[in-house]
XYZ file of C-alpha atoms in Angstrom:
532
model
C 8.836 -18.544 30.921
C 11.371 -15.313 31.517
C 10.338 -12.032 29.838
C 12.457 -12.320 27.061
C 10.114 -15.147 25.789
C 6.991 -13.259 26.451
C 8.336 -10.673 24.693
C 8.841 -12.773 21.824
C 5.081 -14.227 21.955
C 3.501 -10.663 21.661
C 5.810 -8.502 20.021
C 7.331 -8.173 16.539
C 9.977 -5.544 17.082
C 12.081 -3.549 14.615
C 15.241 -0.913 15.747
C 13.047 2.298 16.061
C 9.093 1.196 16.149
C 7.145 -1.594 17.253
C 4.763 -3.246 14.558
C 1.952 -6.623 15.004
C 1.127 -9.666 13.289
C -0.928 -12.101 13.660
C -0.954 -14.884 15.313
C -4.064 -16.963 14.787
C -2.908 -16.610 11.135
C -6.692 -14.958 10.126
C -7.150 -13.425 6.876
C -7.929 -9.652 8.510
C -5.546 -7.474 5.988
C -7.040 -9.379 2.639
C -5.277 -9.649 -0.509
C -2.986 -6.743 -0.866
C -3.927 -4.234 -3.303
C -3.064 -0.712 -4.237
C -4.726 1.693 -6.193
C -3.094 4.417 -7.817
C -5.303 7.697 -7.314
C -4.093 10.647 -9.442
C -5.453 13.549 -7.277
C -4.569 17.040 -9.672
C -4.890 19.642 -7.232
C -3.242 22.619 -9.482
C -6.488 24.650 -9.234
C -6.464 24.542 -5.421
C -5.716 27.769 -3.987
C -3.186 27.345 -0.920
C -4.300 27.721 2.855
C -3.585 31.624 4.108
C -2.392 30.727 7.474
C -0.794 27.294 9.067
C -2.815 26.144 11.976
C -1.725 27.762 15.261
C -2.884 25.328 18.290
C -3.724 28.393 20.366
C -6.701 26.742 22.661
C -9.351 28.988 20.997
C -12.464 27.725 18.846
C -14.970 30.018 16.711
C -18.538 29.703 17.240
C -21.286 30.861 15.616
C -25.594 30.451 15.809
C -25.281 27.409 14.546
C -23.900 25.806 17.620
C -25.653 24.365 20.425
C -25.144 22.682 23.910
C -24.699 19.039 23.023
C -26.974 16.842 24.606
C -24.781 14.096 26.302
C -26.367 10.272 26.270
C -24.531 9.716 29.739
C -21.611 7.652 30.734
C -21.939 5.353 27.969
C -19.184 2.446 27.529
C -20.975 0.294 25.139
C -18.254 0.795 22.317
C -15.231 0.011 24.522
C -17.455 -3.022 26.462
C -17.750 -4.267 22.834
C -13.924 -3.860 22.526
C -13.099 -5.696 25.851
C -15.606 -8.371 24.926
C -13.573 -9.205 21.394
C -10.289 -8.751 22.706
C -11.310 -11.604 25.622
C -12.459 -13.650 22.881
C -9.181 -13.326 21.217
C -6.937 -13.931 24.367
C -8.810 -17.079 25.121
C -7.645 -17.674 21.407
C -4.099 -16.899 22.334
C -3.501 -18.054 25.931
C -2.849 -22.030 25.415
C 0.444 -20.635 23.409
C 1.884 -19.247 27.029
C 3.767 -21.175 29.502
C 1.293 -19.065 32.480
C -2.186 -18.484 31.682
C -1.571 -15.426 33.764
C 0.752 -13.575 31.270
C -2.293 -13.579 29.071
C -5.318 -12.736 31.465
C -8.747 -10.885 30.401
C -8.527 -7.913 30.073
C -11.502 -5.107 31.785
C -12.792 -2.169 30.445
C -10.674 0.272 33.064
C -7.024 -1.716 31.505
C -8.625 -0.688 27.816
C -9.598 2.903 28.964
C -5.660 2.875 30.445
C -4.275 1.679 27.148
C -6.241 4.497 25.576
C -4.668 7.101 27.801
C -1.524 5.935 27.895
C -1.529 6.194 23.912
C -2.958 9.705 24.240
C -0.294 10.298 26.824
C 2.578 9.081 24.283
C 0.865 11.602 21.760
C 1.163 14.473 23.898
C 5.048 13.554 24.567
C 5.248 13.160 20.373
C 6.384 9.436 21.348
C 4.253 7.412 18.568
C 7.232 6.540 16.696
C 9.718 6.095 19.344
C 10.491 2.387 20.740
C 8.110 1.452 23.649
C 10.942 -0.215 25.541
C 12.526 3.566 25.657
C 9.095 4.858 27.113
C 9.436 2.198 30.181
C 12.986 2.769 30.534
C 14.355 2.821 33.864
C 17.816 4.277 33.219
C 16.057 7.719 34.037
C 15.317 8.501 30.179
C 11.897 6.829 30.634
C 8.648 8.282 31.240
C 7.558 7.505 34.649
C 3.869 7.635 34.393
C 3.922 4.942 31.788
C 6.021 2.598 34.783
C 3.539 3.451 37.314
C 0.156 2.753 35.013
C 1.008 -0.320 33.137
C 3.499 -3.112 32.796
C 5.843 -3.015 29.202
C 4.721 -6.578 28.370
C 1.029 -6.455 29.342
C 0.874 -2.928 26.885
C 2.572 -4.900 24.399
C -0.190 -7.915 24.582
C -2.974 -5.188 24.540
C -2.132 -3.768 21.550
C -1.050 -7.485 19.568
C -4.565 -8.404 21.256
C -7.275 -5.728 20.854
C -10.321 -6.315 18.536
C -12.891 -4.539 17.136
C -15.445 -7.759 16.119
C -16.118 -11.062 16.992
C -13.306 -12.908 15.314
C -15.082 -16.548 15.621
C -17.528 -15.010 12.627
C -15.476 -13.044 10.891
C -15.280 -15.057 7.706
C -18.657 -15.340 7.351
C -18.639 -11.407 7.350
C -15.782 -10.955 5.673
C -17.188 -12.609 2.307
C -19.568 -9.519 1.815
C -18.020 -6.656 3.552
C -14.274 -5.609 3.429
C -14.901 -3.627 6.452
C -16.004 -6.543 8.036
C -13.329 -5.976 11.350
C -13.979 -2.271 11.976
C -17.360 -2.054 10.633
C -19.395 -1.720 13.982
C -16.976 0.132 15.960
C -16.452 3.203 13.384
C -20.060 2.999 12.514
C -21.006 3.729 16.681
C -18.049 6.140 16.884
C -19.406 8.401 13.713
C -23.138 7.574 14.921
C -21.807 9.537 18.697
C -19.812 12.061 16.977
C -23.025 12.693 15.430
C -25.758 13.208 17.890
C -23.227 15.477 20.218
C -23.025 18.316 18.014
C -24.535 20.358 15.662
C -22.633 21.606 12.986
C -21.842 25.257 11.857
C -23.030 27.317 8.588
C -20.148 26.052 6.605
C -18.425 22.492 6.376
C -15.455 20.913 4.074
C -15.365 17.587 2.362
C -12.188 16.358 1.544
C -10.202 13.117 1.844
C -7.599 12.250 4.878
C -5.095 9.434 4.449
C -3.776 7.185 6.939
C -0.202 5.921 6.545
C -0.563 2.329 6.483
C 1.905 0.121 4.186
C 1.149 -3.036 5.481
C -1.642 -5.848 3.789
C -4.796 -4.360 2.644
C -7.326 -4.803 0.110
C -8.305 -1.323 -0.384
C -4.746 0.204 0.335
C -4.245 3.522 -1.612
C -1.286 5.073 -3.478
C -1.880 9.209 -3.421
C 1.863 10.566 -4.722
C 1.204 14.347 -4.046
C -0.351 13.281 0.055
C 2.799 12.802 2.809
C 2.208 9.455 3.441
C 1.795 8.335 -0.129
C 0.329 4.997 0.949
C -2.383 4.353 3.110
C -6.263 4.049 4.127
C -8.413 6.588 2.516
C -11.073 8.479 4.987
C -13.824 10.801 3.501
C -14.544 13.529 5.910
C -17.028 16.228 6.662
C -15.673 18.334 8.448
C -17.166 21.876 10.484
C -15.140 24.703 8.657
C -15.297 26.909 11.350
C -14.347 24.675 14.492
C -12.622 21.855 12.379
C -15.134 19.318 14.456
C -15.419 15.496 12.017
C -18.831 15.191 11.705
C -19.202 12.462 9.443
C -16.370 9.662 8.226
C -16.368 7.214 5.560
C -13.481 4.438 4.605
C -13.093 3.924 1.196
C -13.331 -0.176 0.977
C -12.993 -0.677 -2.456
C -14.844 -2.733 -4.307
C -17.270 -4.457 -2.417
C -18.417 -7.938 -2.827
C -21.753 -7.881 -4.056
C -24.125 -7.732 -1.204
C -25.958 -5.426 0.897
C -22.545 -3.108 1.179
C -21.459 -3.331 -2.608
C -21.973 0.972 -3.219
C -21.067 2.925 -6.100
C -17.959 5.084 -5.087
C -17.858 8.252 -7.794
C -17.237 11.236 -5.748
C -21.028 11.922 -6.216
C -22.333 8.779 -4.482
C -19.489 9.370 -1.587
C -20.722 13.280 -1.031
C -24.404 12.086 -1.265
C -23.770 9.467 1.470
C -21.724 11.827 4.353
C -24.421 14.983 3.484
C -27.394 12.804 4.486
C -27.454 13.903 8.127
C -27.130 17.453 7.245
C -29.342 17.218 3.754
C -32.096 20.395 3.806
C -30.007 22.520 6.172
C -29.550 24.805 4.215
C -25.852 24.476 4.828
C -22.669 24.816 2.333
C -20.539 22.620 1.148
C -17.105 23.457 0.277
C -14.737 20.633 -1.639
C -11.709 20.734 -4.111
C -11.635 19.447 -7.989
C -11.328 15.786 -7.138
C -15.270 15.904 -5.958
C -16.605 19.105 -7.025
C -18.386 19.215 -10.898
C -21.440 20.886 -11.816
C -23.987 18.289 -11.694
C -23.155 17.519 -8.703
C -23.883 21.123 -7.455
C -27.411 21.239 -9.252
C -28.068 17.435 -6.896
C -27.300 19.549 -4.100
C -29.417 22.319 -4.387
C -32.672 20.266 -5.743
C -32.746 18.006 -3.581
C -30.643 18.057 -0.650
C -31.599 22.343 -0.266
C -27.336 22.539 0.130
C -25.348 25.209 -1.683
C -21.543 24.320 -3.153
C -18.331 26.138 -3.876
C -15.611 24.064 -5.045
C -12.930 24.451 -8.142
C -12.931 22.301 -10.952
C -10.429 20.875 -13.119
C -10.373 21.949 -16.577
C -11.510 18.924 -18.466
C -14.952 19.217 -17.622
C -16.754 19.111 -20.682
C -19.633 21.631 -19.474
C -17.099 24.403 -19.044
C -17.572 27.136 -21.821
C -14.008 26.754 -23.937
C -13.703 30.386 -23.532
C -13.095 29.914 -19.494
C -10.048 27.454 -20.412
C -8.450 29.184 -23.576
C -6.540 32.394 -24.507
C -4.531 32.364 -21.749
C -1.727 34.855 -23.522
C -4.467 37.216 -24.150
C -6.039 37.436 -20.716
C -4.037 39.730 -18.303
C -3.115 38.514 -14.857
C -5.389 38.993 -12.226
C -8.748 38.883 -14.596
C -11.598 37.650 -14.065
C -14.732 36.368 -16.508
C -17.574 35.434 -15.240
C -20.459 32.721 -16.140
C -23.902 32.656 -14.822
C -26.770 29.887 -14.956
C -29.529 29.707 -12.809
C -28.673 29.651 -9.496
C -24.947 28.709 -10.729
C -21.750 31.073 -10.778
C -18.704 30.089 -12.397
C -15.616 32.187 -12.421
C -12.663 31.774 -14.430
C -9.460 33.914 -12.527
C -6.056 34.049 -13.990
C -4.091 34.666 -10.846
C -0.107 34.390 -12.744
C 1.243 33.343 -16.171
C -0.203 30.415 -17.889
C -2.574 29.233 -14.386
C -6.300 29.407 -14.154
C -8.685 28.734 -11.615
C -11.675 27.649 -11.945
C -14.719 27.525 -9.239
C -18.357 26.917 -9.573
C -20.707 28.188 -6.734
C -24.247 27.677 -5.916
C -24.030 30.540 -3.215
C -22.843 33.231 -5.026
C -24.665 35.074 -7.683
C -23.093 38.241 -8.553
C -19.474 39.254 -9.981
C -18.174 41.050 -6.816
C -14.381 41.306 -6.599
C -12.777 42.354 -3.056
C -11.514 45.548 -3.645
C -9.545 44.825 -0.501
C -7.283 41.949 -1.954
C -4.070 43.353 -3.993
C -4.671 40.541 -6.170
C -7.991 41.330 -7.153
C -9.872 37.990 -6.316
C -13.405 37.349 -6.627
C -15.208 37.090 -3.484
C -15.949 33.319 -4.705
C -12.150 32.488 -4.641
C -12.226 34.600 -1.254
C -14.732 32.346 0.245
C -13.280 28.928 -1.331
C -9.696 29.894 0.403
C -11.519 30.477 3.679
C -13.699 27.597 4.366
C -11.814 24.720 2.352
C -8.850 24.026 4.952
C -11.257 22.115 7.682
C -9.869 18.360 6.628
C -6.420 19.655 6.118
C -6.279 21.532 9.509
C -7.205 18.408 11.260
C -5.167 16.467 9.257
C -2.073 18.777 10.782
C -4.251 18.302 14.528
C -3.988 14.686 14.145
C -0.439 14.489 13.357
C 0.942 17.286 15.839
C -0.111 14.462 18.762
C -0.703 11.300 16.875
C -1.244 8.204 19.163
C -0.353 6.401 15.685
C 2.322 3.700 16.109
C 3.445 1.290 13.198
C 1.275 -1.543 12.636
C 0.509 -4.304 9.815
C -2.739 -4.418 10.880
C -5.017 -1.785 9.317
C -8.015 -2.293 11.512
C -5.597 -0.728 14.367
C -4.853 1.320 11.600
C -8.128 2.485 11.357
C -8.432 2.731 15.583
C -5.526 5.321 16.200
C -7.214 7.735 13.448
C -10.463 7.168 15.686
C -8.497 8.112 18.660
C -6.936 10.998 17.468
C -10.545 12.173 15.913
C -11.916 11.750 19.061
C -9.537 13.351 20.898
C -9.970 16.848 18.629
C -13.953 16.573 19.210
C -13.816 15.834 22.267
C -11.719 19.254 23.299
C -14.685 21.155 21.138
C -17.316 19.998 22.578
C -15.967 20.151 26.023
C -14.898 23.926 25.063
C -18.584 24.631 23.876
C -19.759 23.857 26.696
C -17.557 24.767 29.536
C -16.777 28.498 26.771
C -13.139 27.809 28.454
C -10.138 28.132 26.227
C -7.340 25.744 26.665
C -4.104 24.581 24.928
C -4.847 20.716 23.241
C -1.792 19.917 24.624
C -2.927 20.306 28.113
C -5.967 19.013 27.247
C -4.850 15.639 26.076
C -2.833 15.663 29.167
C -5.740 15.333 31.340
C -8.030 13.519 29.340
C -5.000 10.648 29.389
C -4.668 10.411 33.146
C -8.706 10.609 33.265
C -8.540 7.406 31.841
C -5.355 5.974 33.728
C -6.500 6.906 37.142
C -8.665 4.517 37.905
C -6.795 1.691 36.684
C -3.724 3.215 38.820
C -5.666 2.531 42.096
C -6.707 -0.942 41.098
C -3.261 -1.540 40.641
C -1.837 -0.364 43.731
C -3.553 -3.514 45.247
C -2.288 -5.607 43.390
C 0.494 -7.080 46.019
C 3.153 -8.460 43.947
C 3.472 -4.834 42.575
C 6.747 -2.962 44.268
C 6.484 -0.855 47.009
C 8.348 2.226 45.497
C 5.663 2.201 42.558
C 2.523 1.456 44.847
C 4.197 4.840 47.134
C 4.540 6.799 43.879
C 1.070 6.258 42.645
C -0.740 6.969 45.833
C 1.110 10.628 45.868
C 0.146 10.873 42.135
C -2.870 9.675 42.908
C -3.638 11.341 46.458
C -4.861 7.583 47.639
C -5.106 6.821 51.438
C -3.702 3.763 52.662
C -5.638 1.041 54.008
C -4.933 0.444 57.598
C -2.754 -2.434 58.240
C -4.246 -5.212 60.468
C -1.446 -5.860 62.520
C -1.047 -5.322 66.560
C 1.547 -3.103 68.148
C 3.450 -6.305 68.994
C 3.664 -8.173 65.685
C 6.567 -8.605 63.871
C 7.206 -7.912 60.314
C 9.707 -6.770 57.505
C 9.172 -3.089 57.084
C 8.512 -1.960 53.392
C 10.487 1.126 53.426
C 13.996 -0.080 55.259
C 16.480 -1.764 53.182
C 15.263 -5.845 52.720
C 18.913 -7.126 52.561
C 18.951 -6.072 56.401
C 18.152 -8.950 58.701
C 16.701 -7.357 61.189
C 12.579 -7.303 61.666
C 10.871 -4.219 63.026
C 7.682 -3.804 64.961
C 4.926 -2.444 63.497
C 2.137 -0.049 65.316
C -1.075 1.319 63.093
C -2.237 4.200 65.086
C -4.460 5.818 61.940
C -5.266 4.905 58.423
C -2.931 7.406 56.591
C -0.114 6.841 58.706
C 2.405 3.532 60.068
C 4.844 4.170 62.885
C 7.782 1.655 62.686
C 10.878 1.068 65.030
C 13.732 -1.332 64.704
C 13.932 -3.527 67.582
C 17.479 -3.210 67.406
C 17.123 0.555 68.220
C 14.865 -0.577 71.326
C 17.714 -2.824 72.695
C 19.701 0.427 73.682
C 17.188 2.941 74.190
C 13.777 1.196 75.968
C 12.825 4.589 77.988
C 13.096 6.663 75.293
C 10.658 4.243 72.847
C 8.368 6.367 72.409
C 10.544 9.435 70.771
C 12.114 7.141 68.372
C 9.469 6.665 66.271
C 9.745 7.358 62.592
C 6.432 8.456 60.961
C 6.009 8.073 57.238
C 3.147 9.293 55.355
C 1.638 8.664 52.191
């Protein structure tokens, strides 16, 4: 079987992206579905300032040192273990069994990187056969750390649960093929941090237009289709503390829940409920019961705007609009409840409720004459939508019509943004995320670069180019002075052989016997030393 035909086996390739189907022919993507979600955000105030990736993270008392479980692979063993189980599935359809060998937790730590690395070099949407080019438009590093066809298997081949009991899962969870590997990845992103004064929930969505169940339609979001993530998110450091996918409705069973925003808020606040924390979130979640459920019994304060149909605003907060003048304010008070009504232009109100607030300041500071409420709501509510514009500045994203992969880039580009914070709270060194993605991705290639470089059907010029990259020694050669051999580094259509002498094990010393024919008593000088 040529590579053209392997190609064929594990790829499904359009002009400009590369996107995956399945083989096996297994129900993962479910019926497809959309739901229309109508999210008003007219009473949003706008963000102050774009996100600047500068390198630099706030901090404040809330932080500490992370405590660190260890080296812990569990979640990516559990990923090598599924994919195996899947390219056992898979490997009777190849002409080798070779083209379709296990796979080890060091390749799946390389395919990580080298996503990370395509992220970095804004390649998610360009064609992976322009990344391995060798025309000199390529990318090296992605030559030297992988094959083309084995990255294209990976990604056709990687799984996230035990696909021989899937079904059975499947009939009572809609999650059923991500379920334990987001669950472990929130459960870590939990216990190595500790989260600020103030956090943000808000929704993310993924751009996914393939077959899904639970696929949402969001007109006013980029994307417009997609998976829908519920975030919490530190407003301060932008770190994702806690995620939830929106499934759906759930079969009935022990994961049937009731998703009203106040269920959903109640669910991602649990780790965090009697912090004394606040929680900042836009119309589509925030409403005044909600806010009393907060501060009874979760001990959590709320600011948030709300949209104007609530029937327990006062009608005098929503009407006379001509008579108000610009820039006014009224204020409502309840116990331990502020609600502020501010006409910022012509025919616009907005309105927030706050459970942290108590008094009718106004910054005297602002030209515009906002209430310190509105202040505070435009200063803490950006955390989702910053990381939102995090993820897609370096998105490892690449087209897919499977949503559980779907659902694994948006884990990798999380990670990727936590990662950098908690490695910056620790180490209190500032440094671009640019430069940090950059080394996190070879991190992860490294060692998979110097298993490779034994492999001995791999070229020469690509074993020479990793050891430099690399700084790996050479084994010594176990050869004699007088043996005979072709030398790697001369041109192979010569004919002639060359004699080989290993004097050390970073460097060989080679002659052409040719060369010895004319000048024996001069041997010695002739030698050519190359070094790695």
């Amino acid at each position: 079987m040529d590579d053209d035909q392997i190609r064929l086996l594990i790829e499904n390739i359009d002009d400009g992206n590369t996107e995956f189907d399945e083989i096996d022919g297994s129900d993962e993507e479910g019926v497809d579905e959309v739901e229309y979600i109508s999210h008003n955000s007219d009473s949003e105030q706008s963000l102050d300032d774009d996100y600047e990736d500068n390198g630099t993270y706030l901090f404040s008392n809330w932080l500490n040192r992370p405590q660190f479980i260890g080296k812990d692979d569990s979640i990516l063993e559990q990923i090598v273990t599924y994919t195996n189980i899947y390219l056992d599935r898979i490997r009777p359809m190849f002409d080798r069994s070779r083209d379709a060998r296990p796979t080890s937790l060091t390749e799946i730590k390389a395919l990580i990187g080298l996503l990370y690395l395509a992220g970095v070099h804004q390649s998610s949407h360009v064609n992976i056969k322009d990344l391995w080019a060798m025309d000199g438009t390529g990318i090296e590093f992605f030559r030297l750390s992988m094959g083309m066809n084995r990255f294209y298997l990976l990604l056709r081949a990687i799984r996230f649960d035990d696909i021989t009991t899937r079904a059975m899962r499947q009939s009572v969870d809609n999650l059923a093929p991500v379920r334990s590997f987001f669950e472990d990845f929130v459960r870590r992103c939990q216990d190595c941090y500790e989260l600020n004064n103030y956090v943000t929930i808000d929704e993310m969505l993924e751009s996914f237009r393939g077959r899904c169940r639970f696929r949402q339609y969001i007109p006013n979001k980029p994307a417009k289709y997609g998976l829908k993530i519920i975030a919490l998110v530190d407003s301060n450091t932008y770190y994702s503390y806690n995620l939830e996918i929106y499934a759906g409705k759930q079969p009935n069973g022990p994961y049937h829940i009731n998703n009203s925003a106040c269920s959903v808020v109640e669910r991602l606040i649990r780790p965090i409920s009697g912090s004394g924390r606040n929680i900042t979130c836009d119309n589509w979640i925030s409403s005044i019961p909600l806010a009393e459920v907060l501060l009874s019994n979760h001990n959590l304060t709320m600011v948030g705007t709300l949209r104007k149909n609530k029937r327990e605003i006062p009608p005098i907060f929503v009407q006379k609009l001509k008579e108000r003048l610009n820039e006014s304010s009224i204020f409502g008070f309840k116990k331990d409840m502020t609600l502020v009504s501010y006409k910022p232009k012509a025919n616009k109100i907005v309105l927030v409720i706050s459970t942290m607030h108590n008094d009718d300041s106004i910054d005297t500071d602002c030209a515009r004459s906002k209430p310190e409420m509105i202040k505070f709501y435009n200063s803490t509510k950006g955390g989702v939508d910053t990381v939102d514009q995090m993820k897609g500045k370096y998105s490892v994203s690449r087209n897919s019509r499977r949503w559980p992969l779907t659902i694994f880039f948006s884990v990798l580009n999380i990670a990727g943004i936590n990662s950098q914070i908690i490695y910056a709270s620790r180490t209190n060194a500032k440094i671009v995320r640019r430069e940090y993605l950059k080394c996190l991705s070879k991190a992860l290639i490294y060692k998979y670069m110097l298993e490779r470089v034994q492999i001995k059907n791999i070229p020469m010029n690509i074993k020479v180019r990793i050891r430099e990259i690399t700084n790996a020694i050479k084994e010594p050669v176990q050869k004699t002075s007088n043996s005979l051999g072709r030398c790697a580094f001369c041109n192979w259509k010569k004919t002639e052989k060359h004699r080989i002498c290993v004097t050390s094990a970073n460097h060989i010393y080679v002659k052409n016997i040719q060369r010895l024919r004319f000048a024996k008593t001069v041997h010695n000088r002739r030698w050519k030393m190359i070094s790695f």
